[in-house]
GROMACS .gro file of C-alpha atoms in nm:
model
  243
    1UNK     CA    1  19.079  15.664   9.016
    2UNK     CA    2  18.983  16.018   9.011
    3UNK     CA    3  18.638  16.118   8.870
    4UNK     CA    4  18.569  16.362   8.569
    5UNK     CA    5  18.429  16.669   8.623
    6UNK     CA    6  18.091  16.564   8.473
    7UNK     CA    7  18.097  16.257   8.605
    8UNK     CA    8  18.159  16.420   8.995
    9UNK     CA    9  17.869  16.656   8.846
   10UNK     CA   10  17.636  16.362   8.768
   11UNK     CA   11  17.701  16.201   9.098
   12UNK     CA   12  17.584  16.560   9.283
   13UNK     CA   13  17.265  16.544   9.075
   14UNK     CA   14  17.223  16.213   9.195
   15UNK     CA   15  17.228  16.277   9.533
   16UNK     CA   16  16.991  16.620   9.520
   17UNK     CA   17  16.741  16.399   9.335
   18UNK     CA   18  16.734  16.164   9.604
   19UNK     CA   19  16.795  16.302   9.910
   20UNK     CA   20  16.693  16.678   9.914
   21UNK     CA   21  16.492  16.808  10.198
   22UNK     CA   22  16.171  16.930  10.070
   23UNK     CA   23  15.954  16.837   9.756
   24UNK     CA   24  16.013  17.206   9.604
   25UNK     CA   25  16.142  17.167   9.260
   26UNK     CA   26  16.297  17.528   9.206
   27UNK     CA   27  16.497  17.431   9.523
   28UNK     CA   28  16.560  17.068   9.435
   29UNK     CA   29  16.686  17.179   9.043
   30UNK     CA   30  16.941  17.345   9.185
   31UNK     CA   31  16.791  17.736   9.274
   32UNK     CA   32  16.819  17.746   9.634
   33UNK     CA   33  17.084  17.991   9.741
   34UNK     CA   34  17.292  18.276   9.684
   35UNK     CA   35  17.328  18.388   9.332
   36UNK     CA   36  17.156  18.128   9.165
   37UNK     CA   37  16.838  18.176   9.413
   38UNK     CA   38  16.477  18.178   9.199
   39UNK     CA   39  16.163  18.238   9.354
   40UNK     CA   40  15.834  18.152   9.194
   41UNK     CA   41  15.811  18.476   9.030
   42UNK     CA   42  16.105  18.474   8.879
   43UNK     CA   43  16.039  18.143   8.718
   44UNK     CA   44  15.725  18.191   8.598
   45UNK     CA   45  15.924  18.512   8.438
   46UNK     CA   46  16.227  18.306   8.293
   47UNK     CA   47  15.916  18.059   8.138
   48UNK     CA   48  15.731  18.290   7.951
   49UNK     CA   49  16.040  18.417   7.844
   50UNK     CA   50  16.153  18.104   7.685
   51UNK     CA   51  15.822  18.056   7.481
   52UNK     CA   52  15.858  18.335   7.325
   53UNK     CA   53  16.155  18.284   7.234
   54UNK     CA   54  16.082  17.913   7.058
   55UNK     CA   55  15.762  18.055   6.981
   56UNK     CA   56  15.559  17.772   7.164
   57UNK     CA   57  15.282  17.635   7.014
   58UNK     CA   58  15.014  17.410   7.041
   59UNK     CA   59  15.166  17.212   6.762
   60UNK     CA   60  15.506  17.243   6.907
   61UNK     CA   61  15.707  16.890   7.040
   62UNK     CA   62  15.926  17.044   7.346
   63UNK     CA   63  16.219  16.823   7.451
   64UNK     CA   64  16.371  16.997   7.785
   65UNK     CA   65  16.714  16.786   7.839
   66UNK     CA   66  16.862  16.850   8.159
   67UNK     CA   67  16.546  16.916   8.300
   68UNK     CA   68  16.567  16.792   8.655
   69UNK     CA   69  16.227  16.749   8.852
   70UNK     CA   70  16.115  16.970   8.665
   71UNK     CA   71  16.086  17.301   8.748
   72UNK     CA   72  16.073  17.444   8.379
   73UNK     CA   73  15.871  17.143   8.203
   74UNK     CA   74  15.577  17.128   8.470
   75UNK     CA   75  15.540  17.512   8.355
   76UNK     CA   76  15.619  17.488   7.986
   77UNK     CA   77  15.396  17.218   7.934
   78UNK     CA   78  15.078  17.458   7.943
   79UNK     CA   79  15.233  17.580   7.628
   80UNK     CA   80  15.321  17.307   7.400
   81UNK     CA   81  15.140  17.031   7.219
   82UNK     CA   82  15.374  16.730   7.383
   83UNK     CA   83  15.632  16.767   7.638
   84UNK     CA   84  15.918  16.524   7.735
   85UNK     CA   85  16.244  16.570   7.983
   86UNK     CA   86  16.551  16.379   8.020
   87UNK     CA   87  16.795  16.450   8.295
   88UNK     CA   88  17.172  16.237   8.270
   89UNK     CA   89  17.092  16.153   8.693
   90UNK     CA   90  16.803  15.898   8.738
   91UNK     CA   91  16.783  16.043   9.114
   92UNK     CA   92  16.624  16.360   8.936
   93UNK     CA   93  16.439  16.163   8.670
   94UNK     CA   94  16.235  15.973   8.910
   95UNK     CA   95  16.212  16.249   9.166
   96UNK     CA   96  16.062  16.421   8.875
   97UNK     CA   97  15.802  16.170   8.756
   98UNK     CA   98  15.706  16.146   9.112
   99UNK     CA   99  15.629  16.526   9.150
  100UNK     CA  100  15.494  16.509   8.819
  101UNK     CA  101  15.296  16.223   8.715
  102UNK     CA  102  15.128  16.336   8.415
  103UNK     CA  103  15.469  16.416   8.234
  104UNK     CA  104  15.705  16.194   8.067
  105UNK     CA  105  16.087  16.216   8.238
  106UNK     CA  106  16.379  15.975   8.083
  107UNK     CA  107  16.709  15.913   8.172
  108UNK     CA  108  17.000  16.061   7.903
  109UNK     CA  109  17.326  16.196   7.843
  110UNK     CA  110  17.264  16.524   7.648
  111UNK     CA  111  17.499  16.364   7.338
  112UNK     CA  112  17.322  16.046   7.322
  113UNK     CA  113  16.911  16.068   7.341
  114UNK     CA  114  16.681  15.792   7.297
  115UNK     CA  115  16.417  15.963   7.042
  116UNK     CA  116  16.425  15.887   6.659
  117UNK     CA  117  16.519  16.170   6.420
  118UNK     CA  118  16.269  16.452   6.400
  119UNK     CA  119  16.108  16.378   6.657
  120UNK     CA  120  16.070  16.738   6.815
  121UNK     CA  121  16.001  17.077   6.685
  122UNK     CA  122  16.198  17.281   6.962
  123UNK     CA  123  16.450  17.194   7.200
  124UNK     CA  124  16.522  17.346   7.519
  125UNK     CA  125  16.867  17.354   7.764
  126UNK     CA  126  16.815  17.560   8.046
  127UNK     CA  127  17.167  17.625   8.313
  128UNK     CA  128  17.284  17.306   8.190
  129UNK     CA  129  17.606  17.408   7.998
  130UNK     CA  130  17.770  17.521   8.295
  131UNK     CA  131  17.816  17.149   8.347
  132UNK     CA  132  17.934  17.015   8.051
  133UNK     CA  133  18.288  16.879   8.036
  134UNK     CA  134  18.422  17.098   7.746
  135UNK     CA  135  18.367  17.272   7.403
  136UNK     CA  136  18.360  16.963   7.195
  137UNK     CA  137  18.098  16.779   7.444
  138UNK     CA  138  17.880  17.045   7.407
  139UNK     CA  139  17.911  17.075   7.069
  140UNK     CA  140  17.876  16.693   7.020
  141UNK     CA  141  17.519  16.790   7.234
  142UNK     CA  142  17.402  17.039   6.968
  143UNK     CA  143  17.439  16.839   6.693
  144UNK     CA  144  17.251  16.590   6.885
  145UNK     CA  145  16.974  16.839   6.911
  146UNK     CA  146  16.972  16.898   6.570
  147UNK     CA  147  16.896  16.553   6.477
  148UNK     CA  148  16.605  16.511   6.681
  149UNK     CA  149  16.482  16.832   6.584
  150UNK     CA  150  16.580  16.726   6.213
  151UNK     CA  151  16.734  17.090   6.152
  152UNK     CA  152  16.438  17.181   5.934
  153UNK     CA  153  16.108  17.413   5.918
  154UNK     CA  154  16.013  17.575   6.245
  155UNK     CA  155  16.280  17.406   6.482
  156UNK     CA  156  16.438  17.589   6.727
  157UNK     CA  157  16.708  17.506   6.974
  158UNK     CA  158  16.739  17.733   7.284
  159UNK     CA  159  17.013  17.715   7.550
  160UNK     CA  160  16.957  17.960   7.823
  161UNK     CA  161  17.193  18.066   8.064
  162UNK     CA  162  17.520  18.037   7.967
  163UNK     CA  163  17.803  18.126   8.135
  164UNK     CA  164  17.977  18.420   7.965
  165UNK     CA  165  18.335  18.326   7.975
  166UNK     CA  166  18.421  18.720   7.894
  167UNK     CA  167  18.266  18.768   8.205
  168UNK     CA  168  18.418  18.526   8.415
  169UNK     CA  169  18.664  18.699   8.638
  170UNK     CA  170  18.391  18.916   8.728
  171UNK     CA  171  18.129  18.653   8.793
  172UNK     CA  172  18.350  18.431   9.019
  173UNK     CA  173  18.457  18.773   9.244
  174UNK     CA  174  18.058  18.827   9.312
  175UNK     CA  175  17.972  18.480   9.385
  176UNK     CA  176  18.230  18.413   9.643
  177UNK     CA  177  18.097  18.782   9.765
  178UNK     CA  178  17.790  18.630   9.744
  179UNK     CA  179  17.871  18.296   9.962
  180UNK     CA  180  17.971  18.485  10.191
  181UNK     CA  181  17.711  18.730  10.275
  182UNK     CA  182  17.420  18.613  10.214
  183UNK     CA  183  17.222  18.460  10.523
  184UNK     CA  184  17.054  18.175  10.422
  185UNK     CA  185  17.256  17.883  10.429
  186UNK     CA  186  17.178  17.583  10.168
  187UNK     CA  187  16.943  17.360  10.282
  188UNK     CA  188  17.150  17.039  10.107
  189UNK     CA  189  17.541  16.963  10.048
  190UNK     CA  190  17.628  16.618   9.833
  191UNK     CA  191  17.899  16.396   9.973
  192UNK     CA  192  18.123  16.483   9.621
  193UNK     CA  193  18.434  16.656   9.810
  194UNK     CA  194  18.621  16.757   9.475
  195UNK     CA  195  18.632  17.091   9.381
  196UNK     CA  196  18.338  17.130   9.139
  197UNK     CA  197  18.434  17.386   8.867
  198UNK     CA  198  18.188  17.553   8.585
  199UNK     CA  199  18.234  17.577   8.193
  200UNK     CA  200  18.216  17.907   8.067
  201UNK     CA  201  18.164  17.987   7.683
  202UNK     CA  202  18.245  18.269   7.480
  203UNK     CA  203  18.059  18.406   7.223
  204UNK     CA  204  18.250  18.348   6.921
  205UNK     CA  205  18.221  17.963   7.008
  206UNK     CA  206  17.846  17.971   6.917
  207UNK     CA  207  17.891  18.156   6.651
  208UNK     CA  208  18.149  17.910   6.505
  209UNK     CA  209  17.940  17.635   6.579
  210UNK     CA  210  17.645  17.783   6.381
  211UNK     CA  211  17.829  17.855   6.076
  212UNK     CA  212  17.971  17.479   6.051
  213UNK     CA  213  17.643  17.380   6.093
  214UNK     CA  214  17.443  17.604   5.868
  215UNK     CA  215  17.254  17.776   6.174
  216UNK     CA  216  17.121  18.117   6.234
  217UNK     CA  217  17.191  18.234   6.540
  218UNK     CA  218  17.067  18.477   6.811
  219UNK     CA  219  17.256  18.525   7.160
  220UNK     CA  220  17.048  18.769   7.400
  221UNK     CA  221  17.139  18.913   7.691
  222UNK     CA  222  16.944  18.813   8.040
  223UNK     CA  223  16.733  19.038   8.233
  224UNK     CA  224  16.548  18.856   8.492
  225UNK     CA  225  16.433  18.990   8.790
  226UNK     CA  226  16.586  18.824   9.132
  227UNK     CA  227  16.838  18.604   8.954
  228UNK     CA  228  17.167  18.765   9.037
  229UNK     CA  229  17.379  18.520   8.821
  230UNK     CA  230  17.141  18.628   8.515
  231UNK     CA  231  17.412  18.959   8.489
  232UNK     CA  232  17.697  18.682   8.384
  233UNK     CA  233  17.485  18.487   8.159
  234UNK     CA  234  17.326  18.501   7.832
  235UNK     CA  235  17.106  18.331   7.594
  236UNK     CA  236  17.191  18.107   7.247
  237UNK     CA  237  16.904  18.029   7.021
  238UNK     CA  238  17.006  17.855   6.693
  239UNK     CA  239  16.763  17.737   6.421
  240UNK     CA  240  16.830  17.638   6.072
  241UNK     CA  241  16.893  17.879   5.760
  242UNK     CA  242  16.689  17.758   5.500
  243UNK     CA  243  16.316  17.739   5.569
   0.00000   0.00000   0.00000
């Protein structure tokens, strides 16, 4: 029987949880070659960036989901009261709590997490949509977000790095320019042999989403420094109207 796309997605995580090469977790998340290549730097860039955009606080409960070992929520956790990941592939949810001890990593689907209403203030989804099987999944994931968050006072929902689907043509012309120029090979390949396609998003479709649900909504532009993919990307931060 032939896999889903998120489901031959999952089993990739998986496998980089598990089995990659070296205990970096920029490289095992995911950042390790061509376009998508981070360097501290640029991380530590991309994290101060997010806080101010949810306006971290001490006060503030940060759920990252998708987080993978990681790489954002070691970082982000010097910013918020109480930090917790989830990740949908236990390989990256226990290489996580390994690297990372002192934080709290879960296994769960984006649409289906394991918290009580209102029980955070912000949410985060950093270069996760990308993977998502389709428009309705990922809206079925916001308005999962917006329980947990209870769509009320100061909580904000941030997904960063979206794939702009008006710039897709565009994007998928530089990476395979990309791929093939650049020198340093990946250090890790899963054993998934399908082709492994991403979701790209327009616009419009956040903006739709945020008037069904009575959001306000912000989409910014990314300017990161060494991220090359940041050029076909943008930012979606959605928080409630009323106060």
């Amino acid at each position: 029987m032939r896999r889903s796309g998120i489901d031959n997605w999952r089993q990739v995580w998986e496998e980089r949880g598990s089995s990659y090469p070296s205990d970096d977790p920029i490289a095992i998340d995911g950042f390790d070659h061509a376009a998508g290549k981070m360097n501290e730097a640029t991380v530590d860039h991309i994290c101060k960036t997010i806080t101010k955009q949810l306006n971290l606080e001490k006060s503030d409960r940060l759920l990252e989901v998708g987080c993978g070992v990681g790489m954002m929520l070691s970082r982000l956790a010097n910013y918020a009261g109480l930090v917790v990941g989830t990740d949908y592939a236990m390989g990256m949810v226990q290489r996580g709590q390994n690297l990372f001890p002192h934080l709290l990593f879960l296994k769960a689907d984006s649409n289906s997490l394991p918290f009580p209403d209102r029980s955070f203030t912000k949410v985060l989804l950093h270069s996760v949509t990308q993977y998502f099987s389709g428009y309705d999944y990922c809206e079925s994931v916001i308005k999962e977000f917006l329980r947990v968050t209870g769509n009320q006072g100061k909580s904000l929902i941030l997904l960063s790095d979206v794939v702009d689907l008006d710039k897709k043509e565009e994007y998928l012309a530089f990476r395979e320019e990309m791929s093939t120029s650049v020198s340093d090979a990946p250090a890790w390949r899963s054993s998934v042999k399908e082709t492994l396609h991403h979701q790209f998003y327009s616009r419009s479709f956040f903006q739709e989403i945020a008037a069904r649900h009575h959001l306000s909504l912000t989409i910014m532009d990314r300017e990161i420094p060494d991220y090359p993919n940041a050029a076909y990307r943008y930012d979606v931060l959605l928080q409630p109207d009323t106060p």
